[in-house]
Coordinates of N, CA and C in Angstrom, one line a residue:
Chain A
X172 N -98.3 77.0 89.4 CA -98.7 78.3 88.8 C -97.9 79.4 89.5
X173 N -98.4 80.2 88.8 CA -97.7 81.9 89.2 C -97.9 82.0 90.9
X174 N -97.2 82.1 92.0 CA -97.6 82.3 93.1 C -96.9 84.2 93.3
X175 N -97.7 85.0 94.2 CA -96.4 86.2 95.2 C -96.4 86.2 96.3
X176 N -95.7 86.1 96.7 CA -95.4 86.3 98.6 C -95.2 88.0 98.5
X177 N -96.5 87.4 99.8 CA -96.5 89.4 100.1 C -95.8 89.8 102.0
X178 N -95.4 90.2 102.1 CA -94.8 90.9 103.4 C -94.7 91.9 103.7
X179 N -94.9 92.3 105.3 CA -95.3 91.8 106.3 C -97.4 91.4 105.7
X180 N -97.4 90.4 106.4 CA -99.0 90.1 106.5 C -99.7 91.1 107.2
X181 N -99.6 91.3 108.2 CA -99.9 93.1 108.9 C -99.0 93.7 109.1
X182 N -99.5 95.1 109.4 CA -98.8 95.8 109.6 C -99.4 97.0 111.4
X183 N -99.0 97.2 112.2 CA -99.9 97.8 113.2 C -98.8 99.3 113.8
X184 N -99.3 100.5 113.0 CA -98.3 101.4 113.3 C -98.9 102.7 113.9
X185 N -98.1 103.2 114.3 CA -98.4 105.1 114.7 C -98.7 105.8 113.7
X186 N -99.5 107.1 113.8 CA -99.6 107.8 113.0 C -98.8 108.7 112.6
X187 N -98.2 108.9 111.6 CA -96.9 109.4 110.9 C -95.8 108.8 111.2
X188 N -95.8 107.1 111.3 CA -94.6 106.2 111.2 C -94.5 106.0 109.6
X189 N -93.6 105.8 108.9 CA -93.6 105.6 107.2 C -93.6 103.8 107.4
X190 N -94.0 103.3 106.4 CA -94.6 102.0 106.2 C -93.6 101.3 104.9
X191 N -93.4 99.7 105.4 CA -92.6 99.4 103.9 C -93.3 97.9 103.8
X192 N -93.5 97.3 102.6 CA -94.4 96.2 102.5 C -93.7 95.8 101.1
X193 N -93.6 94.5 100.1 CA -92.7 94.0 99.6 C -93.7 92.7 99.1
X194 N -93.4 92.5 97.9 CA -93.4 91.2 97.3 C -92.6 91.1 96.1
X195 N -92.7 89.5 95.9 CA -91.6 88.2 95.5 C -92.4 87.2 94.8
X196 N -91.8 86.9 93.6 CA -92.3 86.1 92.6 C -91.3 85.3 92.4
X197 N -92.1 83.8 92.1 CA -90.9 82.9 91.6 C -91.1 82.7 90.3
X198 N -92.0 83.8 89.5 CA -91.5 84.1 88.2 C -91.6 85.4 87.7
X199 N -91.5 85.9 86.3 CA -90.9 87.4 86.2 C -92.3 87.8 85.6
X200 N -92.2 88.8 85.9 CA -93.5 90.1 86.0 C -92.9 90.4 84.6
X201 N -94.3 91.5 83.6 CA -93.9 92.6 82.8 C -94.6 94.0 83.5
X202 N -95.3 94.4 84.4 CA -96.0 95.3 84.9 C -96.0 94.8 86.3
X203 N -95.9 95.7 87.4 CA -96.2 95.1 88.9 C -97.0 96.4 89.3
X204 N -98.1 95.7 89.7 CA -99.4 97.0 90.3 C -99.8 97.1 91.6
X205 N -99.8 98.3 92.5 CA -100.4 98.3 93.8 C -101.5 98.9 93.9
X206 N -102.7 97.6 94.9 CA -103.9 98.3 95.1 C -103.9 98.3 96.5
X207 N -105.0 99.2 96.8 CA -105.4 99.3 98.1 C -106.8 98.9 98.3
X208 N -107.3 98.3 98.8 CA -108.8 97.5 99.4 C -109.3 97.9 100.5
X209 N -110.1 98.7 100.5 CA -111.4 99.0 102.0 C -112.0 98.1 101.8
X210 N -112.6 97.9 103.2 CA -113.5 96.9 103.6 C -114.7 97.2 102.4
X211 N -115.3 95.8 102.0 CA -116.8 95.6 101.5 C -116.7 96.4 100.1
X212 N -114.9 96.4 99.6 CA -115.3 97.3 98.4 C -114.1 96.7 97.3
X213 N -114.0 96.8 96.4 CA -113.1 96.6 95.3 C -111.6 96.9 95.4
X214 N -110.7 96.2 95.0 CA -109.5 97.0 95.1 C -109.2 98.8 94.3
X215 N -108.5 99.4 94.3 CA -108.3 100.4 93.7 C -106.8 100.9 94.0
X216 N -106.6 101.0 92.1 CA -105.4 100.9 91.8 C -104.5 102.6 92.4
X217 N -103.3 102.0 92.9 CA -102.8 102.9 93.5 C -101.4 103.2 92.8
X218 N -100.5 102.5 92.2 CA -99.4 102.6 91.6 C -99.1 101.4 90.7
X219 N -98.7 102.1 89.2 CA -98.4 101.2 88.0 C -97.2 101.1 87.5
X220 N -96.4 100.1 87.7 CA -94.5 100.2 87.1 C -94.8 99.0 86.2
X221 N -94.1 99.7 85.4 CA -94.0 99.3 83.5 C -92.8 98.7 83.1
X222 N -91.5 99.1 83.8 CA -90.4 98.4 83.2 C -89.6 98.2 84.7
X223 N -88.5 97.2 84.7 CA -87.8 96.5 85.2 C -86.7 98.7 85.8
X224 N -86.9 98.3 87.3 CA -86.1 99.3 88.2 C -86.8 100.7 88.3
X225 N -87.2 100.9 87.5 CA -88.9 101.7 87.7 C -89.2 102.4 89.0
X226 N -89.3 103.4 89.5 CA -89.6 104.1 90.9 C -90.2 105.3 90.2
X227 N -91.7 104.6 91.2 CA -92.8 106.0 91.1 C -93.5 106.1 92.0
X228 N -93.5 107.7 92.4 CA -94.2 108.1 93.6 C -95.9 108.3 93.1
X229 N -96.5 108.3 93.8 CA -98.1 108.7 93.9 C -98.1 109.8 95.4
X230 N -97.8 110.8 95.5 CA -98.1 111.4 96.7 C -97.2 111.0 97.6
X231 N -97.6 110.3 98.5 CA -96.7 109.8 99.8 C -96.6 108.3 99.9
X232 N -97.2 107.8 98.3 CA -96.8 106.4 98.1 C -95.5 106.1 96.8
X233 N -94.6 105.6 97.5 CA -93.6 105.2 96.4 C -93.5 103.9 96.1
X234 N -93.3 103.1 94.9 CA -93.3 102.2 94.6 C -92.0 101.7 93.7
X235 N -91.7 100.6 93.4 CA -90.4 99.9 92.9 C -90.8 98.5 91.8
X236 N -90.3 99.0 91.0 CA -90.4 97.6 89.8 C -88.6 97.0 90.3
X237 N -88.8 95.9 90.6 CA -87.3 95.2 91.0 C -86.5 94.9 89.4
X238 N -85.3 95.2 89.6 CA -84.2 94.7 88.6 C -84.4 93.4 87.9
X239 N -84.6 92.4 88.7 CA -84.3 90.9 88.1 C -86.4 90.8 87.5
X240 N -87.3 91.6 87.9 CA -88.6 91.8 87.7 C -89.1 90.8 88.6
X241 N -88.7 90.2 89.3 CA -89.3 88.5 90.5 C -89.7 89.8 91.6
X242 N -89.3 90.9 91.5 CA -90.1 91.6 93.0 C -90.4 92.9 92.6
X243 N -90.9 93.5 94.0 CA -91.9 95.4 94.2 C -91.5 95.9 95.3
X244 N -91.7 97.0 95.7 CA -91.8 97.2 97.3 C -93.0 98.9 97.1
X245 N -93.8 98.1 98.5 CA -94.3 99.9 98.1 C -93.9 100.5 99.6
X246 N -93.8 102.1 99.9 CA -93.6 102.8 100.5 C -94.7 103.4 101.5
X247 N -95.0 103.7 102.5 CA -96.0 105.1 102.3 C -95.2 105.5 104.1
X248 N -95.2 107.4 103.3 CA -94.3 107.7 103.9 C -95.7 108.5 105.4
X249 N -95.2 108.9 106.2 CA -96.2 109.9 106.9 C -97.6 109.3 107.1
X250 N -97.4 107.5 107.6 CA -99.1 107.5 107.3 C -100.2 108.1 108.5
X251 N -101.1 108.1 107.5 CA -102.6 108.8 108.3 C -103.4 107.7 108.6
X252 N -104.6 108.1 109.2 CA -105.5 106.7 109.5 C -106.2 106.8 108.4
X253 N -106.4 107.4 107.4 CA -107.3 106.8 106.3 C -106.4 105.8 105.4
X254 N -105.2 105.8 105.8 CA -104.4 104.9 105.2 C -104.6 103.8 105.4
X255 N -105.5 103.4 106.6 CA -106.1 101.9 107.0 C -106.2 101.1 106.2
X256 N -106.1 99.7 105.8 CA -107.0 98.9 104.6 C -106.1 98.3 104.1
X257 N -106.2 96.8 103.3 CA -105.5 96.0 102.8 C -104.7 96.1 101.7
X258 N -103.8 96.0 101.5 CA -102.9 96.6 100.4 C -102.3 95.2 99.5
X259 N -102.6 95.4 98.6 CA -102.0 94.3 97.3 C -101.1 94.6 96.5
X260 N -100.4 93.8 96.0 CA -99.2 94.2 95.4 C -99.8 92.7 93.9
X261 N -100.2 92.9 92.5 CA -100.4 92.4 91.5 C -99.2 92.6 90.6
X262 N -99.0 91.1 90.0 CA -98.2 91.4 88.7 C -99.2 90.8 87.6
X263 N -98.4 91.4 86.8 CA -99.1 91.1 85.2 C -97.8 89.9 84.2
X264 N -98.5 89.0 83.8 CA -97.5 88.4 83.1 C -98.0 87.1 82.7
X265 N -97.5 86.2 82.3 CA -97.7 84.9 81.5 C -98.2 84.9 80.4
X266 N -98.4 84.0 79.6 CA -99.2 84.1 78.4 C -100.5 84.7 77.7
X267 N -101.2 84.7 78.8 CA -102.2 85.6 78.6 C -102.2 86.7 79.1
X268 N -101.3 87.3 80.1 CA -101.2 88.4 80.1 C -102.5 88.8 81.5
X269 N -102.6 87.6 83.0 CA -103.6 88.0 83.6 C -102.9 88.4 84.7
X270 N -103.7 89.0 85.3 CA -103.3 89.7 86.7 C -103.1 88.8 87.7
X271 N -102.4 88.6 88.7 CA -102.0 87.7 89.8 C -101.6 88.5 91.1
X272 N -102.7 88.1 92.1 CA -102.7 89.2 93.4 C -101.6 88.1 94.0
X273 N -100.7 89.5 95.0 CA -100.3 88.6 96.5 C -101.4 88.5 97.6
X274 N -100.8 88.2 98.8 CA -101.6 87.5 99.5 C -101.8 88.7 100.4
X275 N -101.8 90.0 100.3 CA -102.2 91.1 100.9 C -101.7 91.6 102.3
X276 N -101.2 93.0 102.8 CA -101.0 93.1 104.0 C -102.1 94.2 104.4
X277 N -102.1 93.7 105.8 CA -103.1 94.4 106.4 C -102.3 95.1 107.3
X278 N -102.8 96.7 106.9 CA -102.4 98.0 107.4 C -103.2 98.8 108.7
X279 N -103.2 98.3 109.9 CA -103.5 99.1 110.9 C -102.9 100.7 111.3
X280 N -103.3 101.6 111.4 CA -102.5 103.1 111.6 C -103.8 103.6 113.0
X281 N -102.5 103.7 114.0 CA -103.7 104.0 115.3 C -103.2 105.6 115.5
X282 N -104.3 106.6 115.6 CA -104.3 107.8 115.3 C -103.2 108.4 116.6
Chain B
X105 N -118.5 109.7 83.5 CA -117.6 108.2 82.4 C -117.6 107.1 83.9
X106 N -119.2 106.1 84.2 CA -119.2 105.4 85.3 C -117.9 104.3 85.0
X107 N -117.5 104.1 86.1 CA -116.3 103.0 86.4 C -117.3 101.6 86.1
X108 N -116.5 100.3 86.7 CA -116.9 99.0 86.5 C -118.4 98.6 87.4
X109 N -119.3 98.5 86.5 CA -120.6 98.3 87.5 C -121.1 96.8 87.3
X110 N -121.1 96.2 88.9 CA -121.4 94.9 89.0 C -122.8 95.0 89.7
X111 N -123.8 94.0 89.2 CA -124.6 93.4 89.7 C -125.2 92.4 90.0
X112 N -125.7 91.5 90.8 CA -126.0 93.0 92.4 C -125.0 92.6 93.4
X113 N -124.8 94.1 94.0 CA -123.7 93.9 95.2 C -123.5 93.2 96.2
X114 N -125.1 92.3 96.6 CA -125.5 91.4 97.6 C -126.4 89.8 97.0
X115 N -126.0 89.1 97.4 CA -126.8 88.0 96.3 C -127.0 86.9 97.4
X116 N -128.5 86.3 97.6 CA -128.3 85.2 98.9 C -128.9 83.6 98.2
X117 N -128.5 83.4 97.8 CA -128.7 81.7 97.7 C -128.9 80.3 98.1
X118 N -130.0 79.8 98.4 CA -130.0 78.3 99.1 C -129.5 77.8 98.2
X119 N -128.7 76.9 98.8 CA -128.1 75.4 98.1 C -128.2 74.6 96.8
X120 N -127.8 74.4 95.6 CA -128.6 73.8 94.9 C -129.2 74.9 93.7
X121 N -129.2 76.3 94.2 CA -130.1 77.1 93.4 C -128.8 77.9 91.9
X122 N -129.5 78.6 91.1 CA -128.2 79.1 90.5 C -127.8 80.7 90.8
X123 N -126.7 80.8 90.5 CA -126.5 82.3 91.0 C -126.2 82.9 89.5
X124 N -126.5 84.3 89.1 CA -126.3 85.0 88.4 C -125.6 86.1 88.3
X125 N -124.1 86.3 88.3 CA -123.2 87.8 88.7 C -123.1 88.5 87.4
X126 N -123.2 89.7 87.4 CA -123.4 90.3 86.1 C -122.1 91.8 85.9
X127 N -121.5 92.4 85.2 CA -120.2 92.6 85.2 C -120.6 93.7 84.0
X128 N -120.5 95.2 83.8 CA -120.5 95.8 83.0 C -119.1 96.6 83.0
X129 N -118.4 96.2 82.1 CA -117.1 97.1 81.7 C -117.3 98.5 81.7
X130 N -116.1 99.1 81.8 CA -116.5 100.6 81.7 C -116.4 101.0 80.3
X131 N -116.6 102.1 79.7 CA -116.6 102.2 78.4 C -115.7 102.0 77.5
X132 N -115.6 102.1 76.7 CA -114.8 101.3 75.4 C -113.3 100.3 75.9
X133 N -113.3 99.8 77.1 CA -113.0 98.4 77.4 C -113.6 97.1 77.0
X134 N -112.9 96.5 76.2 CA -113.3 95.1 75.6 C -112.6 93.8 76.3
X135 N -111.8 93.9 77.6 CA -111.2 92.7 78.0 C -111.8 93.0 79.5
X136 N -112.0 91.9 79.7 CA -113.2 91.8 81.1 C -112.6 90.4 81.9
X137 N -112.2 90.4 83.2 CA -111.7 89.5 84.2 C -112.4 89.4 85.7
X138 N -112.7 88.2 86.0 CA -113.1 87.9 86.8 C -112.3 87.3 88.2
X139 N -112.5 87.7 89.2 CA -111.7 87.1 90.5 C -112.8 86.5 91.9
X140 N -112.7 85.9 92.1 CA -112.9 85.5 93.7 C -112.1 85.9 95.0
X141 N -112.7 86.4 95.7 CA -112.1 86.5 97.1 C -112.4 86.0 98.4
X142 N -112.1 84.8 99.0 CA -112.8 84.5 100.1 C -112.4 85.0 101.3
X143 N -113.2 85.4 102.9 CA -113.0 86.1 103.4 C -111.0 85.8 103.9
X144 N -110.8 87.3 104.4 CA -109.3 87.4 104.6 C -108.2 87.1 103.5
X145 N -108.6 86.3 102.4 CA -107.7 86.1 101.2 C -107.6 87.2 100.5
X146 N -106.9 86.7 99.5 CA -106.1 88.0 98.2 C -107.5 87.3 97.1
X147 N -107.1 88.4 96.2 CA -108.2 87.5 95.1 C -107.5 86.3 94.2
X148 N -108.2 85.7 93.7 CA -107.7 84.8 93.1 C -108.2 84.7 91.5
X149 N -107.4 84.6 90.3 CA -108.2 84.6 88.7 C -109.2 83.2 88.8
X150 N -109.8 84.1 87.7 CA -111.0 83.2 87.3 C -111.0 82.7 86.0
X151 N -111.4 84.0 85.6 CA -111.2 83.9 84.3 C -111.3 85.2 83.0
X152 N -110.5 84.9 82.3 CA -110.6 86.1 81.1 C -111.2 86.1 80.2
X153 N -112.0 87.5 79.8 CA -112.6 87.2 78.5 C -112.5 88.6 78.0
X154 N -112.4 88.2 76.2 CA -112.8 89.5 75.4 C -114.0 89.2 74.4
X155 N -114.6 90.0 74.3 CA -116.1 90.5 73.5 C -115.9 88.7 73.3
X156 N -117.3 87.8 73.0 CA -117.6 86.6 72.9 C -116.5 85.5 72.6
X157 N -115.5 86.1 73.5 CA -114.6 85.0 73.9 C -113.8 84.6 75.2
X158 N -113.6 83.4 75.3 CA -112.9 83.1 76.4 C -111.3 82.9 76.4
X159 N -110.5 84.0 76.7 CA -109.5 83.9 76.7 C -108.3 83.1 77.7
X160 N -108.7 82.9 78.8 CA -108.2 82.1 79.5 C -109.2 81.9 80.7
X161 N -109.2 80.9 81.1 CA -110.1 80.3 82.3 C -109.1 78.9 82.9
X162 N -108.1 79.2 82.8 CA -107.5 78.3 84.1 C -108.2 78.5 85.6
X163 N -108.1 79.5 86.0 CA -109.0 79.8 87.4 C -110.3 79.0 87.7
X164 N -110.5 78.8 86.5 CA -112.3 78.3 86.6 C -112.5 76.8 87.1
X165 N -113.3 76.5 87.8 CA -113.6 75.3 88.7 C -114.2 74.4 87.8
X166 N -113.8 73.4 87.3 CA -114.0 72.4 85.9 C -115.8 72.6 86.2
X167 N -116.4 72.1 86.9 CA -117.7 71.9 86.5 C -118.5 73.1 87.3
X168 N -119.7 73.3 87.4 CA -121.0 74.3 87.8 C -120.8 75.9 87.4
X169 N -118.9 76.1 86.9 CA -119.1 77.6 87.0 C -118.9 77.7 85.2
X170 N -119.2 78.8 84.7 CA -119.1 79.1 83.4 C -119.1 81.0 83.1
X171 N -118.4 81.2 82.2 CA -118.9 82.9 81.8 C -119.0 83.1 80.7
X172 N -119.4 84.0 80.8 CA -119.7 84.9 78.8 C -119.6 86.2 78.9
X173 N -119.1 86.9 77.9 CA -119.1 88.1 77.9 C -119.9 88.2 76.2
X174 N -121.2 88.7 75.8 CA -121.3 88.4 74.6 C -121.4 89.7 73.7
X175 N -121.2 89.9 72.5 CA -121.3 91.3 71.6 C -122.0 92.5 72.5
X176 N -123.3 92.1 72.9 CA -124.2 93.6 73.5 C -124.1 92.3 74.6
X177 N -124.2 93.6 76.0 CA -124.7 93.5 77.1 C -123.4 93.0 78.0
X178 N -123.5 92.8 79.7 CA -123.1 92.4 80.2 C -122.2 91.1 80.2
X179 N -120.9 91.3 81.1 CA -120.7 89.8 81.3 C -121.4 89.3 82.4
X180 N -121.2 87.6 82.4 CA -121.9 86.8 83.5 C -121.1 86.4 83.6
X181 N -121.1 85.9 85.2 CA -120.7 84.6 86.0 C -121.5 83.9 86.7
X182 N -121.9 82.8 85.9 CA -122.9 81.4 86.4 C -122.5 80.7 87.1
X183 N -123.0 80.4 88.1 CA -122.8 79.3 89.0 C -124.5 78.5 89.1
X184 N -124.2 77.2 89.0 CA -124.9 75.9 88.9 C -125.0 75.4 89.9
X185 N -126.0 74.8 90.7 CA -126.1 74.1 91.8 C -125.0 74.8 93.1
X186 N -124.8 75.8 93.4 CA -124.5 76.6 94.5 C -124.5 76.0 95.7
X187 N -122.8 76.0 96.3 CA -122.6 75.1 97.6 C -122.0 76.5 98.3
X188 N -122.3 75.5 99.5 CA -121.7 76.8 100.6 C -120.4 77.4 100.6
X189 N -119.1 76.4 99.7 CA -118.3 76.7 99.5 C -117.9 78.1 98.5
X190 N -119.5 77.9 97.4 CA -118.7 79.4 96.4 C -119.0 80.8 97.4
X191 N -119.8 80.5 98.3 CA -119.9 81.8 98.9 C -118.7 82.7 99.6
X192 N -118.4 84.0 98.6 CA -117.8 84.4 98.6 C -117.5 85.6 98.0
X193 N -116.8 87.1 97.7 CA -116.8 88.3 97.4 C -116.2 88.0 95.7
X194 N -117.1 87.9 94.5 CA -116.8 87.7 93.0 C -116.6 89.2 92.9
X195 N -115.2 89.8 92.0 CA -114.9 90.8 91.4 C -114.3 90.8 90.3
X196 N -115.0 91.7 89.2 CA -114.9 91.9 88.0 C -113.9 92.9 87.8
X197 N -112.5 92.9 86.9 CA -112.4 94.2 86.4 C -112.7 94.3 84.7
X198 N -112.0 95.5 84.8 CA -112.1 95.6 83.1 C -111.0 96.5 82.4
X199 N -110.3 96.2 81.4 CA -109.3 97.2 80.5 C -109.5 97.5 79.3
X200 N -109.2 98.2 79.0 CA -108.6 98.6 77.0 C -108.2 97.6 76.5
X201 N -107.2 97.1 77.1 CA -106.4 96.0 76.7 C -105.6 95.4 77.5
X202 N -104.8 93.9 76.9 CA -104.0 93.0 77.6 C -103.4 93.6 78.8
X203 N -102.4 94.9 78.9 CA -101.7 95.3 79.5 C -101.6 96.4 80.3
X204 N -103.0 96.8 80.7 CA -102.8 98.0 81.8 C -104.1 98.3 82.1
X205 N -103.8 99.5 82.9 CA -105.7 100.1 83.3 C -106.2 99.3 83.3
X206 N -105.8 98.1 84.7 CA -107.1 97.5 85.1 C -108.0 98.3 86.1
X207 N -109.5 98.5 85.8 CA -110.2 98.9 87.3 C -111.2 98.0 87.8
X208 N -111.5 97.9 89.2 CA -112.3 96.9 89.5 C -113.2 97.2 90.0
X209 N -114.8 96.5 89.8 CA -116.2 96.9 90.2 C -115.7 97.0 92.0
X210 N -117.3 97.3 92.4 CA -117.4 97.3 93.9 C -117.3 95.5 94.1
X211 N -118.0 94.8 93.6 CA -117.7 93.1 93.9 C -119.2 92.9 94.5
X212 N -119.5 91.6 93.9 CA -120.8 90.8 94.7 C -120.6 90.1 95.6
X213 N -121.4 90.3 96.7 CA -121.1 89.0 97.6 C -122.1 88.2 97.7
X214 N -121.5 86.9 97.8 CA -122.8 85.7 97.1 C -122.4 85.0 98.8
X215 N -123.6 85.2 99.0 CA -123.6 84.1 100.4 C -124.7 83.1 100.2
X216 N -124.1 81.6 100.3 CA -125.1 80.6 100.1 C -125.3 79.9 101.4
X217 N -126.9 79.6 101.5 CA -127.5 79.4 103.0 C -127.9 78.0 102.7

């Protein structure tokens, strides 16, 4: 089946270090979505790329739909500590059209 | 205009018993998906449904689990004879359609004792 490799697994940085995190499909996306996940709560969607090369900012998060559509990368520039919390990178694709999480990185930011 | 509301957020089960996760879409969303997350993991599909149908359920574990989403009311996720293994964080989302605007409830956590 559809698998994504997500990278780095954590992440453990300073406050106002910028952050870069990345996933990889060994098949091709039509949509690639980033959520962010607090503890004990739902993910919540943070950036939506629709077509293949695609760069969109959300604030101080930038995001990337890759050329060949097998990858993403997201950004976050200046992070704060509420930036804490697990971050997902989902594609959309196959036949039915279902969502497929990576394996998440976990974002430490020590104030 | 409430987002995806799942009930209930906490759910405790002995062994054997059945569990009941309940899943209301947000408004005029008709495609409704289900995920599992166990601790430290990414979520994983379950299964998809639109208005009293099952659109794909590869995710779904051949026997005890089942869903519905039917014309009025809530979707379900049933689980049957409940082992310590399904215990775990179940999350619903919901869209318009096939292709975008997914949002996802807060998630139930089913711990079986």
């Amino acid at each position: 089946g559809q698998q994504l490799n997500q990278s780095p697994q954590s992440m453990f940085i300073q406050e106002g270090e910028d952050v870069s995190m990345n996933c990889t499909s060994s098949s091709i996306f039509n949509t690639w979505l980033w959520y962010k996940q607090d503890p004990g709560e739902g993910p919540v969607l943070l950036i939506a790329l629709y077509k293949a090369g695609e760069l969109t900012s959300n604030g101080r998060l930038t995001a990337q739909f890759g050329i060949t559509r097998k990858d993403s990368f997201l950004n976050i520039s200046a992070s704060i500590p509420s930036d804490v919390g697990i971050y997902f990178c989902a594609g959309l694709g196959g036949a039915t059209n279902k969502l497929i999480f990576g394996t998440g990185t976990l974002l430490a930011v020590q104030p | 205009n409430a987002g995806v509301m799942q009930n209930p957020r906490h759910l405790v089960r002995r062994r054997g018993q059945e569990a009941r996760l309940r899943c209301s879409p947000m408004k005029g969303h008709s495609h409704v998906y289900w995920y599992r997350q166990l601790p430290e993991e990414g979520l994983k599909f379950m299964v998809y449904l639109q208005k009293e149908n099952i659109i794909d359920e590869s995710g779904m574990p051949k026997e005890r689990f089942s869903a519905e989403f039917p014309k009025e009311g809530p979707s379900i996720l049933r689980i049957q004879q409940v082992v310590r293994g399904d215990s775990a964080a179940y999350f619903c989302a919901s869209s318009p359609g096939p292709t975008r605007d997914y949002t996802f409830g807060s998630g139930t956590r089913l711990t079986v004792v």
